[in-house]
Amino acid sequence: MASNTKPKGLVERLRDGEDIIVAEGYVFELERRGFLRAGAFVPEVVLEHPERVKALHEEFVLAGSDVVLALQYYGHREKLRVIGREADLETLNRTALRIAREVADATGTLMAGNICNTTVYQRDNPQTIRDAELIFKEQIEWSVEGGADYIVAETFADLGEALLAVQCVNKYGKGLPVAVSLAPVQTDRTFDGVPYGEACRRLEEAGAAVVGLNCIQGPQHTLGIMKEVRKSCKGPIMALPVPYRTAGKNFASLGSKETGQMSVPYYDLPAFLCSRTEIEEFARDAKALGVQYVGLCCGNASHYLRVLAEGYGRKPPASRFSPNMKEHFVFGENKQQKDYYSELLKSNMMN
C-alpha cells in the first residue's frame, strides 16, 4: 500500500536521536537464491530478473529495514567491463534506482543510492584516482536523477578512497547526505595505515552524515572496533557487519574444514553463519554502544534482519512470524505430546 507521508530524512532522523535499521547484503542473498554469480558479484539480476530484486526489497522492509538500498553495488563501470557488459552500465543503474524508488514510495521508507569500492583505486596512482572519481560521479548523478534520499558509500579498505567518495558526493550529489563506511580488512587500521577511529573522524569532518564500518568482520569483532570509532567521533555512527563467525579474521580468509582451502573461492561460507542468538546479542550491544545506523551486510537474510530490528525495540510486520515455541508439539504447551516425545528424545540421546 502506497504511503502518502514523506518519511523524515536521514539527517533529521539522526539529529533527533532515532535509530535507523538498514538491510544490506543483496548480492550474497540473490546469489544464494540462484540469480547472481559468485566471483564477479555483478548485479546482472537487476536487468534479467528485476521482479526478484523488487521482491527482496519488499521482504527486507517487512523484516524491519527503514531504507531501500538500490542494488548498484558492484554495478559500476569497472565491474561491468570485466564481465563484458559495460554497455549495460546506465540501464542497470537507472533500473536499480527505479525499482528501489518504487518500493520506498510504496512502503514509506527512505531510498538510498549506492557507491562502493571501485576495485581500481590505488592511492599513489593519479590515473586510478581519476578513474575512481568517474565511477563515483556516474553512479551519484544517476542516483540524484533517480530520486535517492541519500547516498550510501561503502566497503572501502583505504581511507583515501572513502574520502574521495565523500568528496564526490559533495561535488556531484546536489546536496544529498552521505553515509560512509570502511571495510575493516585489517584488524586495527585501514590499508593506508590510519586507525579506524581516526579514519572515521576524518570522514565525519569531511562532511559525512554518519560514519562507521561495514562488511568483512563478524558482529563481535566489528563492535570491538566500533568502541574506538565511538570515542573518536562526535556524531552518529554506523555498523553493518557480516553475519559470520569471523573471530577477528577477514571473512574471505576463513578456512574450510572440508576442503582445507579458503572458504570464499570454494564458497563454503555458510558453515560460518551466526546463530540468531548471536545477532540478538549484536543488536543489544550495538544499541548500548550508541550505534544509531545499524544493519547487516554480506550473508544477511530477512530472518536475521528481523531479529536485529526486534533487538532495537522494533516490531516490524514480519514479527508476526517470529518463533513461538509454545505452539510446538514437542517443546510447547501440549503436555501429553511433550512428555511422550521428550522420553523418546532422551532415549535416542542415551543410545
Coordinates of C-alpha atoms in Angstrom, one line a residue, residues 12 42 62 66 77 115 136-137 165 180 182 280 301 344:
E12 CA 16.8 14.7 10.5
V42 CA 27.9 -8.1 -10.5
L62 CA 8.8 -6.2 6.1
D66 CA 13.9 1.7 7.2
R77 CA 31.8 0.7 -14.9
I115 CA 28.6 3.7 -4.5
F136 CA 31.6 7.6 -8.4
K137 CA 30.4 10.6 -10.5
A165 CA 33.8 9.1 -2.3
V180 CA 30.1 6.2 4.6
L182 CA 35.0 1.4 5.9
E280 CA 20.3 -10.7 19.1
A301 CA 18.8 -12.6 5.2
L344 CA 11.8 -40.6 23.0

